[in-house]
CSV table of C-alpha atoms in Angstrom, one decimal:
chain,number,residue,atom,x,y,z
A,1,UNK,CA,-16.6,21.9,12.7
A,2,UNK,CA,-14.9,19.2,14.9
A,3,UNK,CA,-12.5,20.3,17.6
A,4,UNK,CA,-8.7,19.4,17.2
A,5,UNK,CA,-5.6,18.9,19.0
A,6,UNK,CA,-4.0,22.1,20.0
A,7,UNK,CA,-0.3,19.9,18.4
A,8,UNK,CA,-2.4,19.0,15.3
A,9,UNK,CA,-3.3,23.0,14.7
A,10,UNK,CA,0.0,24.0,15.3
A,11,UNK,CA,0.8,21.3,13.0
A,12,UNK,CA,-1.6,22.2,10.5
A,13,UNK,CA,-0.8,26.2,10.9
A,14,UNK,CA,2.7,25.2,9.1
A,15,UNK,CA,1.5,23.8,5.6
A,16,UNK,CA,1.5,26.3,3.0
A,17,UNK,CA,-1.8,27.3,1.5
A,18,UNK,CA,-0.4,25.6,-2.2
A,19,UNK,CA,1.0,22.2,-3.6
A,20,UNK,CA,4.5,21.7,-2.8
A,21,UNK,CA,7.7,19.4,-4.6
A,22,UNK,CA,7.5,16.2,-3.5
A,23,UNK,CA,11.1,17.1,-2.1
A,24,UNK,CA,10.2,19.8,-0.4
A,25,UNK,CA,6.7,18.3,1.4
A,26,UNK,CA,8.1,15.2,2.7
A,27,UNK,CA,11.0,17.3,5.4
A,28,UNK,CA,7.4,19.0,6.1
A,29,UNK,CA,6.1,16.3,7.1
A,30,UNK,CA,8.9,15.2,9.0
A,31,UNK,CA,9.1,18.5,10.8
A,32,UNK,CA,5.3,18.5,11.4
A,33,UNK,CA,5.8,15.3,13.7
A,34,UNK,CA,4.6,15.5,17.0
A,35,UNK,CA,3.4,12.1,17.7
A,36,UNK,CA,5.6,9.9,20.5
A,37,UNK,CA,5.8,6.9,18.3
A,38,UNK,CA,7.5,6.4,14.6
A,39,UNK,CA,4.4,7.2,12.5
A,40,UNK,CA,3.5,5.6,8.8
A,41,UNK,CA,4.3,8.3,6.0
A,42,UNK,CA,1.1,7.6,3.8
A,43,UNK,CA,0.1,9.3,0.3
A,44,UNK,CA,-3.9,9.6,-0.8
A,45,UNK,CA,-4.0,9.7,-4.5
A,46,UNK,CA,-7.5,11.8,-6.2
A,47,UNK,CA,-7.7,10.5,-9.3
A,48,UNK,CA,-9.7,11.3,-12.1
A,49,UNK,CA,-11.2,7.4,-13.3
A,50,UNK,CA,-14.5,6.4,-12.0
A,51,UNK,CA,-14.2,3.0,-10.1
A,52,UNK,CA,-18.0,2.0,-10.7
A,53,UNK,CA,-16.7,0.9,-14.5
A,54,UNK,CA,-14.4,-2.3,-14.5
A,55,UNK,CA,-12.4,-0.7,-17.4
A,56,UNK,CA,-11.4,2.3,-15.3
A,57,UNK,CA,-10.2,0.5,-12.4
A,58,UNK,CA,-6.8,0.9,-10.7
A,59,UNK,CA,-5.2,-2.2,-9.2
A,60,UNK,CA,-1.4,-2.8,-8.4
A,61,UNK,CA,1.6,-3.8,-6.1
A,62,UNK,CA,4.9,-1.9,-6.1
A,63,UNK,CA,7.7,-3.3,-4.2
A,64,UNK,CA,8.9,0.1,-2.4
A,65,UNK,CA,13.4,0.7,-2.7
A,66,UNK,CA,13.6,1.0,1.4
A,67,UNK,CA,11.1,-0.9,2.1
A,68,UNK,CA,8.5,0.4,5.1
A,69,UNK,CA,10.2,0.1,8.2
A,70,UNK,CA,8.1,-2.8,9.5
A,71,UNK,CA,8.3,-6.6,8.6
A,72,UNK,CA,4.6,-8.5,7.5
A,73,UNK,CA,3.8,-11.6,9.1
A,74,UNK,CA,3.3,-13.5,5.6
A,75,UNK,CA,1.4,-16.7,5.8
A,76,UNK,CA,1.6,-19.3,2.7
A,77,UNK,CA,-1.2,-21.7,2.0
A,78,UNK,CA,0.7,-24.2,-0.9
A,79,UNK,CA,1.2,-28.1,-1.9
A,80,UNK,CA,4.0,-29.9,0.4
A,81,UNK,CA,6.1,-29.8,-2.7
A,82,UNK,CA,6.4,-25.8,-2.4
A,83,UNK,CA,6.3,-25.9,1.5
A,84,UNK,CA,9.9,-25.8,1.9
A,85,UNK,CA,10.4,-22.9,-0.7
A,86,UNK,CA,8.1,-20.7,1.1
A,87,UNK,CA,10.2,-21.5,4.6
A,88,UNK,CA,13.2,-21.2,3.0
A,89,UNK,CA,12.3,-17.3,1.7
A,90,UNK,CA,11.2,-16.3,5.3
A,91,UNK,CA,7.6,-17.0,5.2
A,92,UNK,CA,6.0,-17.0,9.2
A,93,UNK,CA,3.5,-19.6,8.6
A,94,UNK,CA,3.4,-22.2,5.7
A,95,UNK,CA,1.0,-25.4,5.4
A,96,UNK,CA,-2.0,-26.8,3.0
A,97,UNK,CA,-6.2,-27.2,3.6
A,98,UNK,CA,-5.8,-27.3,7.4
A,99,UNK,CA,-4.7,-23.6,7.5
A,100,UNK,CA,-8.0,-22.5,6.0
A,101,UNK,CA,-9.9,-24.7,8.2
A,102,UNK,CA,-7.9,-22.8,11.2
A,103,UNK,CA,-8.4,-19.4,9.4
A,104,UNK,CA,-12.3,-20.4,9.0
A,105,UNK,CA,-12.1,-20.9,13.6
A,106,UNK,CA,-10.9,-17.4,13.8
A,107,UNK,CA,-7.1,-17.7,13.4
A,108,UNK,CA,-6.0,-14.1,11.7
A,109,UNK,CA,-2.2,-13.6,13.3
A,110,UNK,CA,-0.6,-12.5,9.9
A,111,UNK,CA,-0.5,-10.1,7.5
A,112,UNK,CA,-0.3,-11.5,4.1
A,113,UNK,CA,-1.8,-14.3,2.3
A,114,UNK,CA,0.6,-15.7,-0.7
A,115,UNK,CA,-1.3,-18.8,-2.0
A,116,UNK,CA,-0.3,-21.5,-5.1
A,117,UNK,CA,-3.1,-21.5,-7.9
A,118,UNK,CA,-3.7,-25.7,-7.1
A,119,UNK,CA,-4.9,-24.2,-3.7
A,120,UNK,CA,-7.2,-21.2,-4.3
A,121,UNK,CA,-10.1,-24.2,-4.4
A,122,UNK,CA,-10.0,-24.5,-0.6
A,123,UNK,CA,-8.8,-20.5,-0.5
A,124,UNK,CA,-11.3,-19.7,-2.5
A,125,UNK,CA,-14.0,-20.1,1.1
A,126,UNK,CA,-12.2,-17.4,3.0
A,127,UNK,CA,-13.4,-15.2,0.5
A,128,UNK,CA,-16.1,-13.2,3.3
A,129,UNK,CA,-13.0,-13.3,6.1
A,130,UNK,CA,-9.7,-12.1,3.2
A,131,UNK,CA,-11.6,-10.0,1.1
A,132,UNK,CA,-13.0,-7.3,3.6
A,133,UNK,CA,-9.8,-7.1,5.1
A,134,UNK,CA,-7.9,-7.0,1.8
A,135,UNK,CA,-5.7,-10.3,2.8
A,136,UNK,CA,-7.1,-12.1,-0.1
A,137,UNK,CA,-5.0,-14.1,-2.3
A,138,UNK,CA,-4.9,-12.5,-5.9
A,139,UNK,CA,-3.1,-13.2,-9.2
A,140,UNK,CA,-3.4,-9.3,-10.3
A,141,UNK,CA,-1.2,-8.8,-7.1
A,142,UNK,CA,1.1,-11.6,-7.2
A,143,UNK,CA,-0.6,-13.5,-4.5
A,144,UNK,CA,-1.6,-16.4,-6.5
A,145,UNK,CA,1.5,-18.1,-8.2
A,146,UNK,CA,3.4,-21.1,-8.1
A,147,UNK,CA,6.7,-19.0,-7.2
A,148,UNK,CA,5.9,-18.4,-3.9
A,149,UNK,CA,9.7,-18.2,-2.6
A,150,UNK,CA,9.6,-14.7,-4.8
A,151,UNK,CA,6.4,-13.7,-3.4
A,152,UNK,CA,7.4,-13.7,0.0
A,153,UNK,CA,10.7,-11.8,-0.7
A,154,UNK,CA,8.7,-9.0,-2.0
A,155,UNK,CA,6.3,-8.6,0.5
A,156,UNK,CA,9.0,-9.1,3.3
A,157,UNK,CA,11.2,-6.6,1.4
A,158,UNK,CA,7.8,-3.5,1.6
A,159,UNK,CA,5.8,-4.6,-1.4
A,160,UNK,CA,2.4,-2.8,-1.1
A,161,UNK,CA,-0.8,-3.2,-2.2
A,162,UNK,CA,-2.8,0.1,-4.1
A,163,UNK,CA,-6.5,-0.3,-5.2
A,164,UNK,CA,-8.9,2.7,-5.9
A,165,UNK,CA,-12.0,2.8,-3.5
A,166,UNK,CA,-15.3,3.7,-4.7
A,167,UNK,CA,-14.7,7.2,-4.5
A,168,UNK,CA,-11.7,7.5,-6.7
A,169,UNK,CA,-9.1,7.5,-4.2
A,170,UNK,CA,-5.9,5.6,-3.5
A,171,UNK,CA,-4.4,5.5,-0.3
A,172,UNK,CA,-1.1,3.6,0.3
A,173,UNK,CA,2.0,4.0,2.8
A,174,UNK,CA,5.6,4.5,1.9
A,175,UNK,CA,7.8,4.3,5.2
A,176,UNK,CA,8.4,5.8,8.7
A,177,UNK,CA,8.8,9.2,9.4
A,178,UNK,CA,12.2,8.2,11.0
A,179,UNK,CA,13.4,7.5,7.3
A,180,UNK,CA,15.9,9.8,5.7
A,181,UNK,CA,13.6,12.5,3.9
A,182,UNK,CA,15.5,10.7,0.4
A,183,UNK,CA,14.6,7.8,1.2
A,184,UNK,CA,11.2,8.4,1.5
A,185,UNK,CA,11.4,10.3,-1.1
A,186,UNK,CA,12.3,7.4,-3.4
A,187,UNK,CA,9.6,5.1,-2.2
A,188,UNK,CA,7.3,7.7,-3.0
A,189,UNK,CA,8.4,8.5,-6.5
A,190,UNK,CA,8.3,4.6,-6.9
A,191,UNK,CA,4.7,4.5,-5.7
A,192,UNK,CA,4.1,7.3,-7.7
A,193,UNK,CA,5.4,5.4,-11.4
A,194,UNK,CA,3.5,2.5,-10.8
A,195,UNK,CA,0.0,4.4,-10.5
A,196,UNK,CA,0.6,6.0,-13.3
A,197,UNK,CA,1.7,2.6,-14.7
A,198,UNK,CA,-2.0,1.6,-14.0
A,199,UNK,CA,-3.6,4.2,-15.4
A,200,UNK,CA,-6.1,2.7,-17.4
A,201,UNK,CA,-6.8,3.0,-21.2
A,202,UNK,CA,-11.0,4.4,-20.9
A,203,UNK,CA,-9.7,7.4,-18.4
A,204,UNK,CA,-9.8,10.5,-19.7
A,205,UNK,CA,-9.0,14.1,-18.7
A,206,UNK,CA,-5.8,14.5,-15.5
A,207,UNK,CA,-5.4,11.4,-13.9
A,208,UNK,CA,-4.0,12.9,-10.6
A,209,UNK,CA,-6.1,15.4,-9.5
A,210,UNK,CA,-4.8,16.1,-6.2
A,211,UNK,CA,-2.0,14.1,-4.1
A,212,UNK,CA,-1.5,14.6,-0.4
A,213,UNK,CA,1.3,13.4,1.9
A,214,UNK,CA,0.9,12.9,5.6
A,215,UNK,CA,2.4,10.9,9.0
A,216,UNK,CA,-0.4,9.0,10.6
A,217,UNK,CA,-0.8,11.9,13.0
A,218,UNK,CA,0.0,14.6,11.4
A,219,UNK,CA,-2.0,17.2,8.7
A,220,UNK,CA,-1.8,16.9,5.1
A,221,UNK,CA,0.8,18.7,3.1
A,222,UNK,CA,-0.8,18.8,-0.8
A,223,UNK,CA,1.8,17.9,-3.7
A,224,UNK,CA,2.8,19.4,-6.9
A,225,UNK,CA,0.7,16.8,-9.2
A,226,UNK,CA,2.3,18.6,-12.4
A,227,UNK,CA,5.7,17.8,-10.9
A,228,UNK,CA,4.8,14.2,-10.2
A,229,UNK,CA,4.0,13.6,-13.8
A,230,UNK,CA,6.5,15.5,-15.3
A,231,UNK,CA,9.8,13.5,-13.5
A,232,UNK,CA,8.4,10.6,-15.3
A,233,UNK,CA,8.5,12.0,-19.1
């Protein structure tokens, strides 16, 4: 068993041995904080699809209600003729074919890819940088569209990114721990609707398994899954 913090077993001494309301584990959390900076709340979704079949799996954005505390440095590969949209919604870097060309030298200071489908030619070679690092340009997400003035609203106003890994799981933030505890727990209730939004047709049996909320630091606090599904009937 490997050692831990004597704050994180304190921490972890705290949770209660069942799933808790989502209203009641997110001022847990809070509480549980013992970190010095403003952590990431964060949710990890079990759920009951298996990823290895492309009708079972679970892909989707959600544009959070408060947002996550923290700006994304958006960069927006397009035709001249959508330049000046992009600019004008707040993107941080906007140009055509010579960005990829930087991007291809090593150039990675942003966040978040929004490209226009006449483009995704030239995108289409970062494919072995973007992908790994899940910054590639997608029209499942939204990423690929010729309205990139929206797209960049979104994703400056907390628009995340959920896909299920290999092992069934979803992980995906939704705000600081400084938030107000209803704040938070709005973001998560919106994450929450949109996963089960994307729940596919072939799955079969619960969908959520298990749900756990923690701070970036801080131990996991399970969640009533029954509870989760209910608020949405």
């Amino acid at each position: 068993m490997r050692n831990v913090g004597k704050k994180f077993a304190a921490a972890r001494g705290q949770v209660p041995d069942r799933p808790l309301p989502l209203e009641e584990a997110v001022p847990l959390v809070q509480r549980l904080k013992f970190a010095a900076f403003d952590e990431t709340v964060e949710m990890a979704f079990r759920l009951g699809v298996d990823p290895k079949h492309a009708d079972q799996m679970v892909r989707g954005t959600v544009v959070l209600p408060h947002g996550l505390g923290k700006t994304k440095k958006v960069l927006v590969i397009a035709g001249s003729d959508k330049q000046k949209d992009a600019l004008d919604a707040g993107a941080d870097t906007v140009g055509g074919e010579e960005l990829v060309e930087r991007i291809q030298g090593g150039w990675m200071d942003f966040e978040a890819v929004v490209a226009t489908p006449d483009m995704m030619r030239a995108v289409g070679k970062l494919g072995k940088v973007l992908g790994p690092r899940g910054l590639m340009p997608n029209p499942k997400t939204g990423t690929v569209t010729p309205d990139v003035a929206k797209a960049v609203r979104e994703i400056k106003a907390g628009k995340v990114e959920f896909r299920v890994d290999k092992t069934g799981i979803v992980h995906a933030p939704v705000g600081k721990v400084s938030f107000a505890a209803d704040r938070l727990v709005e973001n998560a209730r919106a994450l929450v609707e949109s996963l089960l939004r994307a729940k596919p047709a072939a799955a079969k049996g619960k969908y959520m398994k298990s749900v756990t909320i923690c701070s970036t630091m801080g131990p996991g606090v399970r969640v009533d899954t029954a509870g989760l599904e209910a608020a949405r009937r």
